[in-house]
Short mmCIF file of C-alpha atoms in Angstrom, two decimals:
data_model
loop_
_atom_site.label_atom_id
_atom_site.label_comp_id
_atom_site.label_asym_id
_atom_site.label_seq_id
_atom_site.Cartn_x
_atom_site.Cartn_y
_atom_site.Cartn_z
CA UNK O 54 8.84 -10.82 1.43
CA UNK O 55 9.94 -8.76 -0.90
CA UNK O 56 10.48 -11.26 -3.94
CA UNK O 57 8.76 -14.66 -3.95
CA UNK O 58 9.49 -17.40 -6.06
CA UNK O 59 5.83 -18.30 -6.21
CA UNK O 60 2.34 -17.89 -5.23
CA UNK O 61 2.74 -20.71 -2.20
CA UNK O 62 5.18 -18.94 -0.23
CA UNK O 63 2.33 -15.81 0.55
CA UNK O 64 1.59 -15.71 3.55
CA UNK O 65 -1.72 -17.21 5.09
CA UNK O 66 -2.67 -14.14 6.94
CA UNK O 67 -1.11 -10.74 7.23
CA UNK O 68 -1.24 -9.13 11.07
CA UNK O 69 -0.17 -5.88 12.33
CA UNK O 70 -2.01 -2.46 12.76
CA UNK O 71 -3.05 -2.25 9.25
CA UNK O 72 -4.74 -5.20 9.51
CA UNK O 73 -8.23 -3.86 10.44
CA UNK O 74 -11.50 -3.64 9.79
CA UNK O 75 -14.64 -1.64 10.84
CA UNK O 76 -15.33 -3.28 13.84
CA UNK O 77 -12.05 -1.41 15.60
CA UNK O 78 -12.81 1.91 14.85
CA UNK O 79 -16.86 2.32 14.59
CA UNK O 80 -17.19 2.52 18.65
CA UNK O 81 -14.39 4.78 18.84
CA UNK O 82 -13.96 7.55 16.10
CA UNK O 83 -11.70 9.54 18.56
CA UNK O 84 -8.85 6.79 18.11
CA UNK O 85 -8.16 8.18 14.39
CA UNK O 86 -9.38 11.97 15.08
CA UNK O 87 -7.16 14.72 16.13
CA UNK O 88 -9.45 17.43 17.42
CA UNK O 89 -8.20 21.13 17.01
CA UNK O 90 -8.66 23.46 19.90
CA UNK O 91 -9.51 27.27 20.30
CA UNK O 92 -5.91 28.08 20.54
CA UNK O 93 -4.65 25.74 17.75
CA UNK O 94 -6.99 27.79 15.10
CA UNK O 95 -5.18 30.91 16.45
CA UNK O 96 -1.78 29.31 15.32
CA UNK O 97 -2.96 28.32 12.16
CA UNK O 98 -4.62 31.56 11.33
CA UNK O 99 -1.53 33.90 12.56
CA UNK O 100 0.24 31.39 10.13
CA UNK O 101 -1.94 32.04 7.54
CA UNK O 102 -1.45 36.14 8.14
CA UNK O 103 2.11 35.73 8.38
CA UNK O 104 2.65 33.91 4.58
CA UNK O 105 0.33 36.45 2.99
CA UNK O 106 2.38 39.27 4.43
CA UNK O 107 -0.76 40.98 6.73
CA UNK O 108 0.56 40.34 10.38
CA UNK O 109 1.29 43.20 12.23
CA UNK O 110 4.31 43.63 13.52
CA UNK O 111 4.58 41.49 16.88
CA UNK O 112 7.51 41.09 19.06
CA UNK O 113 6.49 37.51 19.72
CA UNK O 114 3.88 35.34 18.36
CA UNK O 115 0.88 35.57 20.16
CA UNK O 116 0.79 32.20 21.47
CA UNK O 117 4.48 32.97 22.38
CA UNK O 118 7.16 31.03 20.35
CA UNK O 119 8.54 32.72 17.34
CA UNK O 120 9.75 35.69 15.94
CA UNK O 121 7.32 37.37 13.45
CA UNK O 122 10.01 40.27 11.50
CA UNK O 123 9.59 38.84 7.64
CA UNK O 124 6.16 40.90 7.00
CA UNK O 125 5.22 40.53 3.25
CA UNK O 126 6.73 37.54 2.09
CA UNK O 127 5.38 38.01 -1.58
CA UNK O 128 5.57 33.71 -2.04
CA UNK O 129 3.21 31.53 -4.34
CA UNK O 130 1.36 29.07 -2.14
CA UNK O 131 3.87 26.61 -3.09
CA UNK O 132 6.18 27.98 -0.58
CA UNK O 133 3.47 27.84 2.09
CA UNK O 134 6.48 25.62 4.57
CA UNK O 135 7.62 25.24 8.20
CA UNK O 136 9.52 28.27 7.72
CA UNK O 137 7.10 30.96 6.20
CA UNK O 138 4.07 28.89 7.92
CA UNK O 139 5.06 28.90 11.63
CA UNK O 140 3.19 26.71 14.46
CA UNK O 141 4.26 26.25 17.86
CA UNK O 142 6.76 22.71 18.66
CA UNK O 143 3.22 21.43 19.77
CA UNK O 144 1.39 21.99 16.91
CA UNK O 145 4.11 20.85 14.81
CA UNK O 146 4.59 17.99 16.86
CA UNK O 147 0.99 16.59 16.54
CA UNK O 148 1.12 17.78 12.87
CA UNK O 149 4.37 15.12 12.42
CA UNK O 150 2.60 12.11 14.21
CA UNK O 151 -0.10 11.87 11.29
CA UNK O 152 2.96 10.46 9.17
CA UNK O 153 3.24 7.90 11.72
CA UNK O 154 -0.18 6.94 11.89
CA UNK O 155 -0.26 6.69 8.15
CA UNK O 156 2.66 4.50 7.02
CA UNK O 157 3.43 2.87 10.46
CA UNK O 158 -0.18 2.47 12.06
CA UNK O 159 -3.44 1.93 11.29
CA UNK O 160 -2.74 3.79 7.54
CA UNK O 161 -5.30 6.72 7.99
CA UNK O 162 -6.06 9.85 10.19
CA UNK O 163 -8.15 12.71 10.31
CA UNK O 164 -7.87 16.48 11.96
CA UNK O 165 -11.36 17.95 12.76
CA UNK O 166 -11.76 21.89 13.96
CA UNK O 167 -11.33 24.18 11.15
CA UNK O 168 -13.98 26.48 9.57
CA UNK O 169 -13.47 26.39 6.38
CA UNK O 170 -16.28 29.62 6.02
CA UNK O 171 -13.51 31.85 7.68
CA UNK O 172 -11.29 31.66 5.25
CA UNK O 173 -11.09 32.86 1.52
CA UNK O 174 -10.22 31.06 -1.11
CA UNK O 175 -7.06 31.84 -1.59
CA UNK O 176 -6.48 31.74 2.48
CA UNK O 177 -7.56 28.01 2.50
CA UNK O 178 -5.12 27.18 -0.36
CA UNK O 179 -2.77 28.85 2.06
CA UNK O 180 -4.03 27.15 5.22
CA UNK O 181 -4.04 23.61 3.46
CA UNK O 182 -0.30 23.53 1.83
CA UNK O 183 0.90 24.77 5.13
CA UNK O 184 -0.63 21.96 7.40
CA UNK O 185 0.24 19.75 4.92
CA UNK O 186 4.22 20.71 5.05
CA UNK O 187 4.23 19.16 8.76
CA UNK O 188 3.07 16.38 7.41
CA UNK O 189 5.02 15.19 4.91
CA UNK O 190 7.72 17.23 3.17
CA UNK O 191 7.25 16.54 -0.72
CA UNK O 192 4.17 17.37 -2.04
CA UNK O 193 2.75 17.04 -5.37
CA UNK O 194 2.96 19.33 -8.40
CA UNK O 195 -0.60 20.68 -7.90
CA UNK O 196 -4.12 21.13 -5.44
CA UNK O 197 -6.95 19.34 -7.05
CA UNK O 198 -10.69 20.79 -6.35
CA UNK O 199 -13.14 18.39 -6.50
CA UNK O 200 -17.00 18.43 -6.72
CA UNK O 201 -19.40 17.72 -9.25
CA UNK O 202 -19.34 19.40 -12.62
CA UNK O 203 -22.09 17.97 -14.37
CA UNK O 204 -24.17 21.61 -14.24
CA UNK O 205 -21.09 23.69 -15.17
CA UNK O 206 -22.17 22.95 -19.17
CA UNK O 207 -18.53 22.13 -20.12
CA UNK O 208 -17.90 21.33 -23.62
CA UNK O 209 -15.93 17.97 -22.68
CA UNK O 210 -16.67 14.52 -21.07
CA UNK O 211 -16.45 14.70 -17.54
CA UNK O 212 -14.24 12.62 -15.50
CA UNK O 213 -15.92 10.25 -12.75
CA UNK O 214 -14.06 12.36 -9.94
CA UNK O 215 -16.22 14.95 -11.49
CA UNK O 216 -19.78 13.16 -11.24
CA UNK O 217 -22.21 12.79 -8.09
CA UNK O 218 -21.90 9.43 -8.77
CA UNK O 219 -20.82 6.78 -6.20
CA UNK O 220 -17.24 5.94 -7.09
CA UNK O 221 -15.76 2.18 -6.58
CA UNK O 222 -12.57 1.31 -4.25
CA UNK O 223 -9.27 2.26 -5.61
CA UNK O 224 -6.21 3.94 -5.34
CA UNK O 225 -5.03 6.97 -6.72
CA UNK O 226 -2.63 5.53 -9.34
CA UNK O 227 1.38 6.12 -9.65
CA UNK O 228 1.27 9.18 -7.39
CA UNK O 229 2.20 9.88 -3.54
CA UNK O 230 2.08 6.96 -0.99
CA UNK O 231 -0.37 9.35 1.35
CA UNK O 232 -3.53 10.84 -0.38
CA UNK O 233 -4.77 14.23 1.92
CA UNK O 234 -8.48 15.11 1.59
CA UNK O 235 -9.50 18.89 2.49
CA UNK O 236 -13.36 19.36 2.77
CA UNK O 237 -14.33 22.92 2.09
CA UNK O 238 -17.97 22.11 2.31
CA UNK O 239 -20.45 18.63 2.30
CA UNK O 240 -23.61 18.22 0.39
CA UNK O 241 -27.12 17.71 1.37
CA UNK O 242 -27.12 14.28 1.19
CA UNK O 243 -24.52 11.30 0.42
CA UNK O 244 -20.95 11.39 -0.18
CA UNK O 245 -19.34 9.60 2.95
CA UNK O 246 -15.76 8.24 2.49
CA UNK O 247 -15.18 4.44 3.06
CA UNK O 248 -11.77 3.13 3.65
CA UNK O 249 -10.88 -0.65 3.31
CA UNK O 250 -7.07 -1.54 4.07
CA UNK O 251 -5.63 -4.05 1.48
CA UNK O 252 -4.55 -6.39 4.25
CA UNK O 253 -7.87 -7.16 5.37
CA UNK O 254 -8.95 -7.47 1.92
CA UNK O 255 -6.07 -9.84 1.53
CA UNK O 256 -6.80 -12.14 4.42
CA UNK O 257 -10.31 -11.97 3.74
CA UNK O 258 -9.81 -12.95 0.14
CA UNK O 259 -7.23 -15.63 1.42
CA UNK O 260 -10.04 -17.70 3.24
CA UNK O 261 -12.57 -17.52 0.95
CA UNK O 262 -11.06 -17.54 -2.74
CA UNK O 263 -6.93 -17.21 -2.72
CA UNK O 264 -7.33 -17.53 -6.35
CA UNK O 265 -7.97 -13.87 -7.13
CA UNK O 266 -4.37 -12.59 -5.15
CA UNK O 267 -2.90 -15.05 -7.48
CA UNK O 268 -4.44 -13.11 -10.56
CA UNK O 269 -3.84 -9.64 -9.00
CA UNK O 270 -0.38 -10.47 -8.60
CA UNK O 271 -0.20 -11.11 -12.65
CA UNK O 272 1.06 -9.04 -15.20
CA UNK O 273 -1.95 -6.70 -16.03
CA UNK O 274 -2.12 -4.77 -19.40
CA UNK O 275 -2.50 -0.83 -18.32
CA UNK O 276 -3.39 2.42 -19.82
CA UNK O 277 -3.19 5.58 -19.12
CA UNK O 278 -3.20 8.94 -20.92
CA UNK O 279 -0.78 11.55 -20.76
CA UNK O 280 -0.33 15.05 -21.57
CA UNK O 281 3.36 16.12 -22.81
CA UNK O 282 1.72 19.38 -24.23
CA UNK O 283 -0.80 21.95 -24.88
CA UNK O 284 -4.03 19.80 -26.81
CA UNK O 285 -1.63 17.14 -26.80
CA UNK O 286 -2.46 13.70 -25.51
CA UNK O 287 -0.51 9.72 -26.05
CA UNK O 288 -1.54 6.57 -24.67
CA UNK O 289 0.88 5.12 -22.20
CA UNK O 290 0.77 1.60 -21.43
CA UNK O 291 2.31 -0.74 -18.94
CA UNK O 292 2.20 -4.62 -18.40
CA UNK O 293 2.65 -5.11 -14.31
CA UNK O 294 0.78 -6.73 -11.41
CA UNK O 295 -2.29 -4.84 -9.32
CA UNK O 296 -0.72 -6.39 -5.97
CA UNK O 297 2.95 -7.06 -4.42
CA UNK O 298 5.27 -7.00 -1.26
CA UNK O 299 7.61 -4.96 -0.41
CA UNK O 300 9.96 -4.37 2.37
CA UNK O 301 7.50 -6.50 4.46
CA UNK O 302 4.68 -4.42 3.21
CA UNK O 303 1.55 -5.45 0.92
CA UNK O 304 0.88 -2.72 -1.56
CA UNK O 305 -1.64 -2.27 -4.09
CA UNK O 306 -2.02 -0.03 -6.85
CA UNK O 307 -5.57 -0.24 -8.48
CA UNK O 308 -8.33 1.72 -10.38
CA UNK O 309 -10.39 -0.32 -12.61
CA UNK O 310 -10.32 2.41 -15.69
CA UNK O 311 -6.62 2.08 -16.10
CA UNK O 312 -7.46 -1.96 -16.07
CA UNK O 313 -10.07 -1.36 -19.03
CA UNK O 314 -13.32 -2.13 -16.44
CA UNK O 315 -14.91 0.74 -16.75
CA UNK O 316 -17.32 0.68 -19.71
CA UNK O 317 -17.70 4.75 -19.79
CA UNK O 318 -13.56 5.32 -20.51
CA UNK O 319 -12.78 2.21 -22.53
CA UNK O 320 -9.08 1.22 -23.80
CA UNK O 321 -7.91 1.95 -27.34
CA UNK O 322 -9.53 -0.20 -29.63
CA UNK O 323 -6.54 -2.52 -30.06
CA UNK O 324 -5.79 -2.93 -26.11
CA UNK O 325 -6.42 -6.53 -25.27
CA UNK O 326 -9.78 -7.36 -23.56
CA UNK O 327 -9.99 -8.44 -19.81
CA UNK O 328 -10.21 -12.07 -19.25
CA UNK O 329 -13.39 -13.09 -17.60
CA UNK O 330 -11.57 -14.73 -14.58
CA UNK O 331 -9.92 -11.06 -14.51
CA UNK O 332 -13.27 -9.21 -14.00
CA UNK O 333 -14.34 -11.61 -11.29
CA UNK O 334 -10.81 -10.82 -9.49
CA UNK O 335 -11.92 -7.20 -9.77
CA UNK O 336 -15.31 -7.58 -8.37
CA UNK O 337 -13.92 -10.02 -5.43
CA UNK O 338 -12.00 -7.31 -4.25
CA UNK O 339 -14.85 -4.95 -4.29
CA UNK O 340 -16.88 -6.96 -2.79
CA UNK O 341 -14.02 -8.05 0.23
CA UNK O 342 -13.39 -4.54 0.96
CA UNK O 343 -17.48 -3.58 0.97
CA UNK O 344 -16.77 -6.66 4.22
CA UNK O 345 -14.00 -4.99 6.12
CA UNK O 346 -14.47 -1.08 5.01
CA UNK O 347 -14.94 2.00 7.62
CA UNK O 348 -17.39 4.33 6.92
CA UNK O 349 -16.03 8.12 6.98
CA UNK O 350 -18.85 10.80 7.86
CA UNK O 351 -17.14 13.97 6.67
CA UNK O 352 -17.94 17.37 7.97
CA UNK O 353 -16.63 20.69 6.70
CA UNK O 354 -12.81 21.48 7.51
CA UNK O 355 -11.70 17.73 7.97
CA UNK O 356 -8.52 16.85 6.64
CA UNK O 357 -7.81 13.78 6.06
CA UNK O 358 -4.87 11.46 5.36
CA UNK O 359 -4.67 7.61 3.66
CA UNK O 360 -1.85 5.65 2.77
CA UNK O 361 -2.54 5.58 -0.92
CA UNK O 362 -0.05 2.30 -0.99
CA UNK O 363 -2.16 0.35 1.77
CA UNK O 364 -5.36 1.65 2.05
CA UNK O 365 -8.10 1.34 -0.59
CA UNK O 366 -10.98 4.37 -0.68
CA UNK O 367 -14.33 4.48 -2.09
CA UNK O 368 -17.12 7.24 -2.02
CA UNK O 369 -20.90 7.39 -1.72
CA UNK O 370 -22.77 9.31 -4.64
CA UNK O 371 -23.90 12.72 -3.30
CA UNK O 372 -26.85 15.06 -3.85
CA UNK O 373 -25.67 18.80 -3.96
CA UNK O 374 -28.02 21.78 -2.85
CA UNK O 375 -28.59 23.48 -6.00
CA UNK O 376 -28.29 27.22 -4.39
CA UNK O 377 -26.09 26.73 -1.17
CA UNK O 378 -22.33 26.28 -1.89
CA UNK O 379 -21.87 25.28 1.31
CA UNK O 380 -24.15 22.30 1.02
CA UNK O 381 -22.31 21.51 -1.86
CA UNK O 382 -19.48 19.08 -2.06
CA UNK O 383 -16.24 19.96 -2.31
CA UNK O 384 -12.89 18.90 -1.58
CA UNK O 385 -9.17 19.92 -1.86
CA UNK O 386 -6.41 17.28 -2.64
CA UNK O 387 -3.32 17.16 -2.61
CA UNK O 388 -0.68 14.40 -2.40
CA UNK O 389 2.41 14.13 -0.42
CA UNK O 390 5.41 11.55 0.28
CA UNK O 391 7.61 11.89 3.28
CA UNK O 392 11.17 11.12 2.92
CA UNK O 393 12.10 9.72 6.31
CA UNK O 394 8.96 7.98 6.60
CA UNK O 395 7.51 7.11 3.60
CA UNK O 396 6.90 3.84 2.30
CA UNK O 397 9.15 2.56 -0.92
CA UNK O 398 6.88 1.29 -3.69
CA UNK O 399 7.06 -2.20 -3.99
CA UNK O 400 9.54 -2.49 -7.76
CA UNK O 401 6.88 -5.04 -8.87
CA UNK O 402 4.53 -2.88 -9.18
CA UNK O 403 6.60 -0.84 -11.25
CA UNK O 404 4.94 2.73 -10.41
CA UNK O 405 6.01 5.43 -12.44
CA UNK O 406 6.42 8.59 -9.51
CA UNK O 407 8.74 10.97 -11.17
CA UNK O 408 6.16 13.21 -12.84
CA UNK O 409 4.55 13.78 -9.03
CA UNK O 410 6.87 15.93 -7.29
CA UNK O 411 8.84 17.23 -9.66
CA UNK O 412 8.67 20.93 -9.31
CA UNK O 413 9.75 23.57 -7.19
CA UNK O 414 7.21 25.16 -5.01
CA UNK O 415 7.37 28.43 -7.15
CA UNK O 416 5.94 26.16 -9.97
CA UNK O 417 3.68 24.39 -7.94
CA UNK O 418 -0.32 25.14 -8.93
CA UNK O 419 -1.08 25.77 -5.78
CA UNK O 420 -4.46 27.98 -6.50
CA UNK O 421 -7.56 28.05 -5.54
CA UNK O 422 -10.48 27.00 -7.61
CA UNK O 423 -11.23 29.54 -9.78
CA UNK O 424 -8.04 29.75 -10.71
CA UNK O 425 -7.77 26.17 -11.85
CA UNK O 426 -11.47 26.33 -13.89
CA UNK O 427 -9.68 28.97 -15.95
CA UNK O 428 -7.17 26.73 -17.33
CA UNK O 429 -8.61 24.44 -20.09
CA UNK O 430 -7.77 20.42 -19.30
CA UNK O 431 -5.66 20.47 -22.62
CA UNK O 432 -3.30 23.03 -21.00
CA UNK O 433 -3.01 21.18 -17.45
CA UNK O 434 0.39 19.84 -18.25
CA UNK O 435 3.78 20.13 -16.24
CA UNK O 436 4.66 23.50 -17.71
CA UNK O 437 1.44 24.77 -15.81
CA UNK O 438 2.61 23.33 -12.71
CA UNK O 439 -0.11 20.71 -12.92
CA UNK O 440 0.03 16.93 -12.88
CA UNK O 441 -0.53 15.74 -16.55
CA UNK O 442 -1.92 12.16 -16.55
CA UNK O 443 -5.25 11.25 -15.15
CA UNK O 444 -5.01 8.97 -11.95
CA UNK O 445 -8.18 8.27 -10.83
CA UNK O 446 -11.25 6.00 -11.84
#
């Protein structure tokens, strides 16, 4: 599958676990939840003790399983690891069968339990990059906080990831093949997660207009802008498809602003305009995954992990309590790739992935929030430890 000739020899209909749609998992929410017990939130928070150097000195763990000698580490968050984050073989265990589910089952999970009000800042920052080092063991150059910006009265255009507004299915583009969500906190109304797996949308697009996978598997013109410095920005663009096969696997790699579809970030004024056949392509995929896509109800402390090669994810628009952080939205993310497990991009798509987890973890932006606000967008570049190119409609 990985290289064919021509549009005829696609398959008719993709199977497997990925292949889903709501239907499976709407009765039964507990098939992609991992629930975290009394005792598991004790691991995690003697972890969380033990990297910032405050345990006191125990002859064993307290769930019985470790040593616990190296008191104040003094490490950046970066560092936060099996090895300065320790969690029972159970824990870890469970921990290491999300990278199953995500790139060889159903492409998504979630972990419920936490409280993210027990924590501090910094302590969540802590608590996230160390869950997520079970999980996958590359992660990228830097923690993203997201929630809506549009009352912070910054003196630049805000991104859509930094709106209320409802955003469209995508991926996050030429980054990790697993996307992890943190929520710190929900707002008072709106902002549900859908998830829509590109093989559905595939075979769903196959029996009612096979047309549009022949487009998305075109060359596409791309653009994207990049940082290489302080205040410094160039336009990168790429010719490649939105859809191909790999290793028996059907990827995609999609937002509509790097496609020049979205009218509030248009292309450079020379860029070449999309076709009309190529906006209807666009809005048949939107429209197949709005047919086949779960509906994800977050609450505060879910973590949750998509296969960012497989699995398309949209968002609701939200309305934030204008007092009440904690009825605010607001999530961590981070993403990761796993080097046993994870998936190979598909060459045809012609990702570029070497600016994602590039740095070592003492140069990893790992910080919390107000530590990222205090860096101006013009300075988030790789010398801050912070991914320089936008990736996300």
């Amino acid at each position: 599958m990985d290289s064919f000739t021509s549009f005829s020899e696609w398959p008719r209909e993709i199977t497997g676990d990925l292949a889903w749609t709501s239907a499976d998992f709407e009765p039964n929410t507990i098939a992609f939840t991992d629930h975290l017990s009394s005792q598991d939130i004790t691991e995690l928070n003697f972890a969380v003790t033990h990297f910032q150097g405050k345990s006191q000195v125990f002859l064993r763990h307290p769930t019985s399983f470790t040593n616990a000698s190296l008191i104040g580490l003094g490490l950046a968050c970066g560092h936060a690891d099996p090895t300065t984050f320790p969690l029972s073989q159970g824990l870890a265990n469970r921990l290491r069968k999300v990278t199953d589910h995500v790139y060889n089952g159903r492409g998504f999970h979630r972990i419920r339990g936490i409280n993210p009000s027990a924590y501090t800042d910094e302590e969540r920052v802590i608590l996230y990059a160390g869950i997520t080092s079970y999980v996958a063991d590359q992660r990228a150059r830097n923690i993203d906080h997201i929630r809506d910006r549009s009352g912070a009265q910054l003196s630049r255009k805000l991104s859509p990831l930094e709106l209320a507004k409802p955003m469209t299915f995508h991926t996050d583009i030429d980054v990790g093949d697993m996307v992890s969500l943190f929520v710190q906190s929900i707002p008072l109304e709106g902002g549900d997660q859908y998830l829509a797996p590109i093989a559905s949308i595939y075979n769903d697009l196959m029996k009612r207009d096979p047309e549009v996978l022949r487009i998305l598997a075109e060359n596409w013109y791309w653009e994207r802008v990049h940082r290489p410095g302080p205040d410094q920005t160039v336009i990168r663009n790429f010719n490649r498809p939105v859809l191909g096969f790999h290793n028996n696997q059907l990827q995609i790699n999609m937002a509509v602003t790097f496609l020049g579809a979205n009218p509030a970030i248009p292309f450079s004024p020379d860029a070449p305009q999309l076709t009309p056949e190529r906006i209807t392509a666009l809005n048949r995929v939107q429209e197949a995954a709005t047919r086949v896509n779960l509906r994800i109800v977050p609450q505060a402390g879910d973590l949750l992990f998509i296969n960012n090669f497989a699995v398309l994810h949209a968002r609701s628009g939200f309305v934030d309590s204008p007092d009440d952080v904690w009825n605010q939205r607001y999530i961590m993310r981070l993403w990761l790739h796993d080097s046993h497990k994870g998936w190979e991009s598909a060459p045809v798509l012609q990702r570029k992935l070497d600016e994602t987890f590039d740095l070592s973890p003492a140069e990893k932006a790992y910080w919390t929030k107000d530590e990222m606000d205090k860096v101006a967008p013009g300075m988030r570049i790789k010398q801050m430890g912070i991914s320089s190119s936008p990736d996300h409609d």
